[in-house]
CSV table of C-alpha atoms in Angstrom, one decimal:
chain,number,residue,atom,x,y,z
A,14,MET,CA,-3.6,22.3,-5.2
A,15,GLY,CA,-4.7,19.2,-3.2
A,16,ARG,CA,-2.1,17.2,-1.3
A,17,LYS,CA,-4.1,14.1,-0.1
A,18,ARG,CA,-4.0,12.1,-3.3
A,19,LYS,CA,-2.8,8.5,-3.1
A,20,ILE,CA,-0.1,7.3,-5.5
A,21,PRO,CA,-1.4,4.2,-7.5
A,22,ILE,CA,0.5,1.0,-6.6
A,23,GLU,CA,0.5,0.0,-10.3
A,24,ASP,CA,2.5,3.2,-11.2
A,25,ARG,CA,5.6,1.9,-9.6
A,26,ASP,CA,7.5,1.3,-12.8
A,27,LYS,CA,6.3,4.5,-14.3
A,28,ILE,CA,7.5,6.5,-11.3
A,29,ASP,CA,10.8,4.6,-11.4
A,30,SER,CA,11.2,5.7,-15.1
A,31,LEU,CA,10.2,9.3,-14.4
A,32,TYR,CA,12.7,9.6,-11.6
A,33,LYS,CA,15.6,8.2,-13.7
A,34,LYS,CA,14.7,10.8,-16.4
A,35,LEU,CA,14.1,13.8,-14.1
A,36,ASN,CA,16.5,13.1,-11.3
A,37,SER,CA,14.2,14.9,-8.9
A,38,ILE,CA,11.7,13.6,-6.3
A,39,PRO,CA,10.0,17.1,-6.1
A,40,LYS,CA,9.5,17.1,-9.9
A,41,VAL,CA,8.0,13.6,-9.9
A,42,ALA,CA,5.8,14.5,-6.9
A,43,HIS,CA,4.5,17.6,-8.7
A,44,MET,CA,3.4,15.4,-11.6
A,45,TYR,CA,1.4,13.3,-9.1
A,46,ASP,CA,0.1,16.3,-7.2
A,47,VAL,CA,1.6,15.0,-3.9
A,48,THR,CA,4.3,16.3,-1.5
A,49,PRO,CA,7.9,15.4,-2.1
A,50,MET,CA,7.8,13.5,1.3
A,51,SER,CA,4.9,11.4,0.2
A,52,MET,CA,6.6,10.6,-3.1
A,53,TRP,CA,9.9,9.7,-1.2
A,54,ARG,CA,8.0,7.3,1.1
A,55,TYR,CA,6.3,5.7,-1.8
A,56,MET,CA,9.6,5.2,-3.6
A,57,LYS,CA,11.2,3.8,-0.5
A,58,LYS,CA,8.3,1.4,0.2
A,59,HIS,CA,8.3,0.1,-3.4
A,60,GLN,CA,12.1,-0.1,-3.5
A,61,ILE,CA,12.8,2.5,-6.2
A,62,GLU,CA,16.4,3.4,-6.0
A,63,THR,CA,17.3,7.1,-5.4
A,64,ARG,CA,20.5,9.0,-5.2
A,65,LYS,CA,22.5,8.7,-2.0
A,66,LYS,CA,22.5,11.7,0.3
A,67,GLY,CA,25.1,14.3,-0.7
A,68,ILE,CA,25.3,13.3,-4.4
A,69,LYS,CA,24.1,16.0,-6.7
A,70,ALA,CA,21.9,15.2,-9.6
A,71,PRO,CA,23.6,15.3,-13.0
A,72,THR,CA,22.7,18.3,-15.1
A,73,PHE,CA,21.6,18.0,-18.7
A,74,HIS,CA,21.6,20.7,-21.4
A,75,THR,CA,20.6,20.8,-25.0
A,76,ILE,CA,23.2,21.6,-27.6
A,77,ASP,CA,23.8,20.9,-31.3
A,78,GLU,CA,26.6,18.4,-31.1
A,79,ASN,CA,27.0,18.6,-34.8
A,80,ALA,CA,27.6,22.3,-34.9
A,81,PHE,CA,31.2,21.8,-36.2
A,82,SER,CA,30.8,18.4,-37.9
A,83,SER,CA,30.7,19.8,-41.5
A,84,LEU,CA,32.0,23.2,-42.6
A,85,ASN,CA,29.8,26.2,-43.4
A,86,GLU,CA,30.0,29.9,-43.2
A,87,GLN,CA,28.6,30.0,-39.6
A,88,ASN,CA,30.8,27.4,-38.0
A,89,GLU,CA,33.9,28.5,-39.9
A,90,TYR,CA,33.5,32.0,-38.4
A,91,TRP,CA,32.9,30.7,-34.9
A,92,MET,CA,35.9,28.4,-35.1
A,93,GLY,CA,38.1,31.4,-36.0
A,94,PHE,CA,36.6,33.3,-33.1
A,95,LEU,CA,37.0,30.4,-30.6
A,96,TYR,CA,40.5,29.8,-31.9
A,97,ALA,CA,41.4,33.4,-31.0
A,98,ASP,CA,39.5,33.9,-27.7
A,99,GLY,CA,38.3,30.4,-26.7
A,100,PHE,CA,39.8,27.4,-25.2
A,101,ILE,CA,39.5,23.6,-24.9
A,102,VAL,CA,40.3,21.5,-21.8
A,103,LYS,CA,40.9,17.8,-21.4
A,104,GLN,CA,40.9,16.6,-17.8
A,105,LYS,CA,41.3,13.1,-16.4
A,106,ILE,CA,38.5,12.0,-14.2
A,107,LYS,CA,37.5,8.7,-12.6
A,108,SER,CA,35.2,7.8,-15.4
A,109,GLY,CA,37.6,8.7,-18.2
A,110,THR,CA,38.4,12.1,-19.7
A,111,SER,CA,36.3,15.3,-19.3
A,112,LYS,CA,36.4,17.4,-22.5
A,113,ARG,CA,35.3,21.1,-22.3
A,114,PHE,CA,35.4,24.2,-24.4
A,115,GLY,CA,34.5,27.7,-23.7
A,116,CYS,CA,35.1,31.4,-24.2
A,117,PHE,CA,35.1,34.5,-21.9
A,118,LEU,CA,35.1,38.1,-23.1
A,119,LYS,CA,34.7,41.6,-21.6
A,120,SER,CA,31.3,42.3,-20.2
A,121,THR,CA,30.7,44.8,-23.0
A,122,ASP,CA,30.9,41.9,-25.5
A,123,LYS,CA,28.1,39.9,-23.8
A,124,SER,CA,25.9,40.1,-27.0
A,125,HIS,CA,28.6,38.3,-29.0
A,126,ILE,CA,28.8,35.5,-26.5
A,127,GLN,CA,25.0,35.2,-26.8
A,128,LYS,CA,25.4,35.0,-30.6
A,129,CYS,CA,27.8,32.1,-30.1
A,130,LEU,CA,25.4,30.2,-27.8
A,131,ASP,CA,22.6,30.8,-30.2
A,132,PHE,CA,24.7,29.3,-33.0
A,133,LEU,CA,25.3,26.3,-30.8
A,134,ASN,CA,21.5,26.0,-30.3
A,135,THR,CA,22.1,25.4,-26.6
A,136,ASP,CA,20.3,26.3,-23.3
A,137,TYR,CA,23.6,26.9,-21.5
A,138,GLN,CA,23.5,30.3,-19.9
A,139,ILE,CA,26.1,33.1,-19.9
A,140,ARG,CA,28.3,33.0,-16.8
A,141,THR,CA,30.0,35.9,-15.1
A,142,LYS,CA,33.7,35.4,-14.2
A,143,LYS,CA,35.9,37.7,-12.2
A,144,SER,CA,39.5,38.0,-13.4
A,145,ARG,CA,42.7,39.1,-12.0
A,146,GLY,CA,46.0,39.6,-13.8
A,147,VAL,CA,49.3,41.4,-13.9
A,148,SER,CA,50.3,44.0,-16.5
A,149,ILE,CA,53.8,45.3,-16.8
A,150,ILE,CA,53.9,49.0,-17.8
A,151,GLY,CA,57.2,51.0,-17.8
A,152,GLY,CA,58.9,48.2,-15.9
A,153,LYS,CA,56.4,48.2,-13.1
A,154,GLU,CA,53.8,45.6,-12.3
A,155,TYR,CA,50.2,46.6,-12.0
A,156,ILE,CA,47.4,44.3,-10.7
A,157,ILE,CA,44.5,44.3,-13.2
A,158,LYS,CA,41.0,43.3,-12.0
A,159,GLY,CA,38.0,42.9,-14.1
A,160,GLU,CA,34.9,40.9,-14.9
A,161,GLY,CA,34.2,38.8,-17.9
A,162,VAL,CA,31.2,37.0,-19.4
A,163,GLY,CA,31.2,33.7,-21.3
A,164,PHE,CA,30.6,30.0,-21.1
A,165,GLN,CA,32.3,26.7,-20.4
A,166,ILE,CA,30.6,23.6,-21.9
A,167,THR,CA,31.4,19.9,-21.4
A,168,ASN,CA,30.8,18.0,-24.7
A,169,SER,CA,33.2,15.4,-26.0
A,170,LYS,CA,31.8,15.4,-29.5
A,171,ILE,CA,32.3,19.1,-30.1
A,172,VAL,CA,35.8,19.1,-28.5
A,173,ASP,CA,36.8,16.1,-30.6
A,174,ASP,CA,35.6,17.9,-33.7
A,175,LEU,CA,37.6,21.0,-32.8
A,176,ILE,CA,40.7,19.0,-32.2
A,177,GLY,CA,40.2,17.4,-35.6
A,178,TYR,CA,40.5,20.8,-37.1
A,179,GLY,CA,43.7,21.6,-35.2
A,180,PHE,CA,42.6,23.0,-31.9
A,181,THR,CA,45.0,22.2,-29.0
A,182,THR,CA,45.0,23.0,-25.3
A,183,HIS,CA,48.0,25.3,-25.9
A,184,LYS,CA,47.0,26.9,-29.2
A,185,SER,CA,47.9,30.4,-28.1
A,186,TRP,CA,51.6,29.5,-27.9
A,187,SER,CA,52.2,26.9,-30.7
A,188,GLY,CA,48.9,25.9,-32.1
A,189,LEU,CA,48.2,25.7,-35.8
A,190,ILE,CA,44.9,24.9,-37.7
A,191,THR,CA,45.7,21.8,-39.6
A,192,ASP,CA,42.6,21.7,-41.8
A,193,LYS,CA,43.6,23.5,-45.0
A,194,ARG,CA,40.0,24.4,-45.9
A,195,LEU,CA,39.9,26.7,-42.8
A,196,LEU,CA,43.2,28.4,-43.7
A,197,LYS,CA,41.6,29.3,-47.1
A,198,SER,CA,38.3,30.4,-45.5
A,199,ILE,CA,37.4,34.1,-45.4
A,200,HIS,CA,34.9,33.3,-42.6
A,201,PHE,CA,37.5,31.6,-40.4
A,202,TRP,CA,39.9,34.5,-40.7
A,203,ARG,CA,37.1,37.0,-40.0
A,204,GLY,CA,36.4,35.2,-36.8
A,205,LEU,CA,40.1,35.2,-35.9
A,206,ILE,CA,40.3,38.9,-36.6
A,207,ASP,CA,37.3,39.6,-34.4
A,208,GLY,CA,39.0,37.8,-31.6
A,209,ASP,CA,42.7,38.7,-32.0
A,210,GLY,CA,42.7,41.6,-34.4
A,211,SER,CA,41.7,45.2,-34.4
A,212,ILE,CA,40.5,47.9,-36.8
A,213,GLY,CA,41.0,51.5,-35.9
A,214,TYR,CA,41.8,54.9,-37.4
A,215,SER,CA,44.9,57.1,-37.1
A,216,ARG,CA,45.0,60.6,-38.6
A,217,GLY,CA,41.9,59.8,-40.7
A,218,GLU,CA,43.3,56.6,-42.1
A,219,PRO,CA,42.3,53.0,-41.2
A,220,ILE,CA,44.6,50.7,-39.3
A,221,PHE,CA,44.2,46.9,-39.6
A,222,SER,CA,46.2,44.5,-37.4
A,223,LEU,CA,46.3,41.0,-36.1
A,224,ILE,CA,48.1,39.4,-33.2
A,225,ALA,CA,48.5,35.6,-32.9
A,226,ASN,CA,51.3,33.0,-32.5
A,227,GLU,CA,53.9,32.8,-35.2
A,228,LEU,CA,52.5,29.9,-37.1
A,229,MET,CA,49.0,31.4,-37.4
A,230,VAL,CA,50.4,34.9,-38.3
A,231,LYS,CA,52.5,33.3,-41.0
A,232,GLU,CA,49.4,31.5,-42.4
A,233,PHE,CA,47.4,34.8,-42.3
A,234,HIS,CA,50.3,36.5,-44.1
A,235,ASN,CA,50.2,33.8,-46.8
A,236,TYR,CA,46.4,34.2,-47.2
A,237,ILE,CA,46.5,38.0,-47.5
A,238,TYR,CA,49.2,38.0,-50.3
A,239,LYS,CA,47.6,35.2,-52.2
A,240,TYR,CA,44.0,36.3,-52.2
A,241,ILE,CA,43.9,40.0,-51.4
A,242,LEU,CA,47.1,42.0,-51.8
A,243,TYR,CA,48.6,39.8,-54.6
A,244,ASN,CA,49.6,42.9,-56.7
A,245,SER,CA,51.6,44.5,-53.8
A,246,VAL,CA,55.2,45.2,-54.5
A,247,TYR,CA,56.1,45.6,-50.8
A,248,ARG,CA,55.0,42.9,-48.4
A,249,THR,CA,54.4,43.8,-44.7
A,250,LYS,CA,56.5,41.7,-42.4
A,251,TYR,CA,55.1,40.1,-39.2
A,252,LEU,CA,57.1,40.9,-36.1
A,253,LYS,CA,57.5,39.4,-32.6
A,254,LYS,CA,55.5,41.5,-30.2
A,255,LYS,CA,57.7,43.1,-27.5
A,256,GLY,CA,57.2,41.9,-24.0
A,257,THR,CA,55.6,38.6,-25.0
A,258,LYS,CA,56.9,35.0,-25.3
A,259,SER,CA,55.0,33.9,-28.4
A,260,SER,CA,52.9,36.7,-29.9
A,261,PHE,CA,53.5,38.0,-33.3
A,262,SER,CA,51.8,40.9,-35.1
A,263,MET,CA,51.3,42.5,-38.4
A,264,SER,CA,49.6,45.8,-39.3
A,265,PHE,CA,48.4,47.5,-42.4
A,266,GLY,CA,47.4,51.1,-43.1
A,267,SER,CA,45.8,53.3,-45.7
A,268,THR,CA,44.8,51.6,-49.0
A,269,ASP,CA,45.9,48.1,-47.9
A,270,ALA,CA,43.8,48.4,-44.7
A,271,TYR,CA,40.7,49.4,-46.8
A,272,LYS,CA,41.2,46.4,-49.0
A,273,LEU,CA,41.4,44.0,-46.1
A,274,ILE,CA,38.4,45.5,-44.3
A,275,ASN,CA,36.3,45.3,-47.5
A,276,HIS,CA,37.5,41.7,-48.2
A,277,PHE,CA,36.6,40.3,-44.8
A,278,TYR,CA,33.5,42.3,-43.8
A,279,PHE,CA,31.7,43.4,-47.0
A,280,ASP,CA,28.4,41.5,-47.2
A,281,SER,CA,29.3,39.3,-44.2
A,282,LYS,CA,26.5,37.7,-42.2
A,283,VAL,CA,28.2,37.3,-38.8
A,284,PHE,CA,30.9,39.5,-37.2
A,285,LEU,CA,31.6,41.2,-33.9
């Protein structure tokens, strides 16, 4: 590629516009087949304003900002999943308030994180995050180290939509979905189950359980006995999980577990 081309004087406004769009002198220089230094000199000579030294260029990503604007099977599921395993953050900054949302899972669940990003129709990439925590077993504290994968995305429109449905920054302790349509949605609950629930087997029989804060477990309890186990004489109680401040759980076995699994997962299009 030649490097002795001259940049046309009459392209001053065009280059100014390109720089504002691309935020990169090397990228603009590449389009004109010249060196970045040649482009910088041209811009300085023609008084094209550039970033001050030390200030990073803003990054721009594509994303479907209307992903949660109107309810459908896909976003109801992902709202349930994000409510269980995701988070939202509102942080004061000089220019106003930064609003972010995200989700991090075990490395083995990387494919599900990618499904979520695909749903958002975004070019954000999966991040790796090292974690460190404390687990109390038998009265002794153990340091737990691990590595997770996920994403954190800054987008005010999406965060505002999630807040409108009932998401809060402290949903794990006292949050409650306030949109009644979601509390009646099979897809929302399937997402929540994939995040905070479990399905296993004991002595050849299925075990179905969910862990969440008291308000959400109560709503799940109401949903189950209204739409699935409405003929049950005995109703399973939800109980406070030992060793936690705000977690409650409820479990089902045998026939009831089969009914729940069939209800939430038969013919479903998206699941963990």
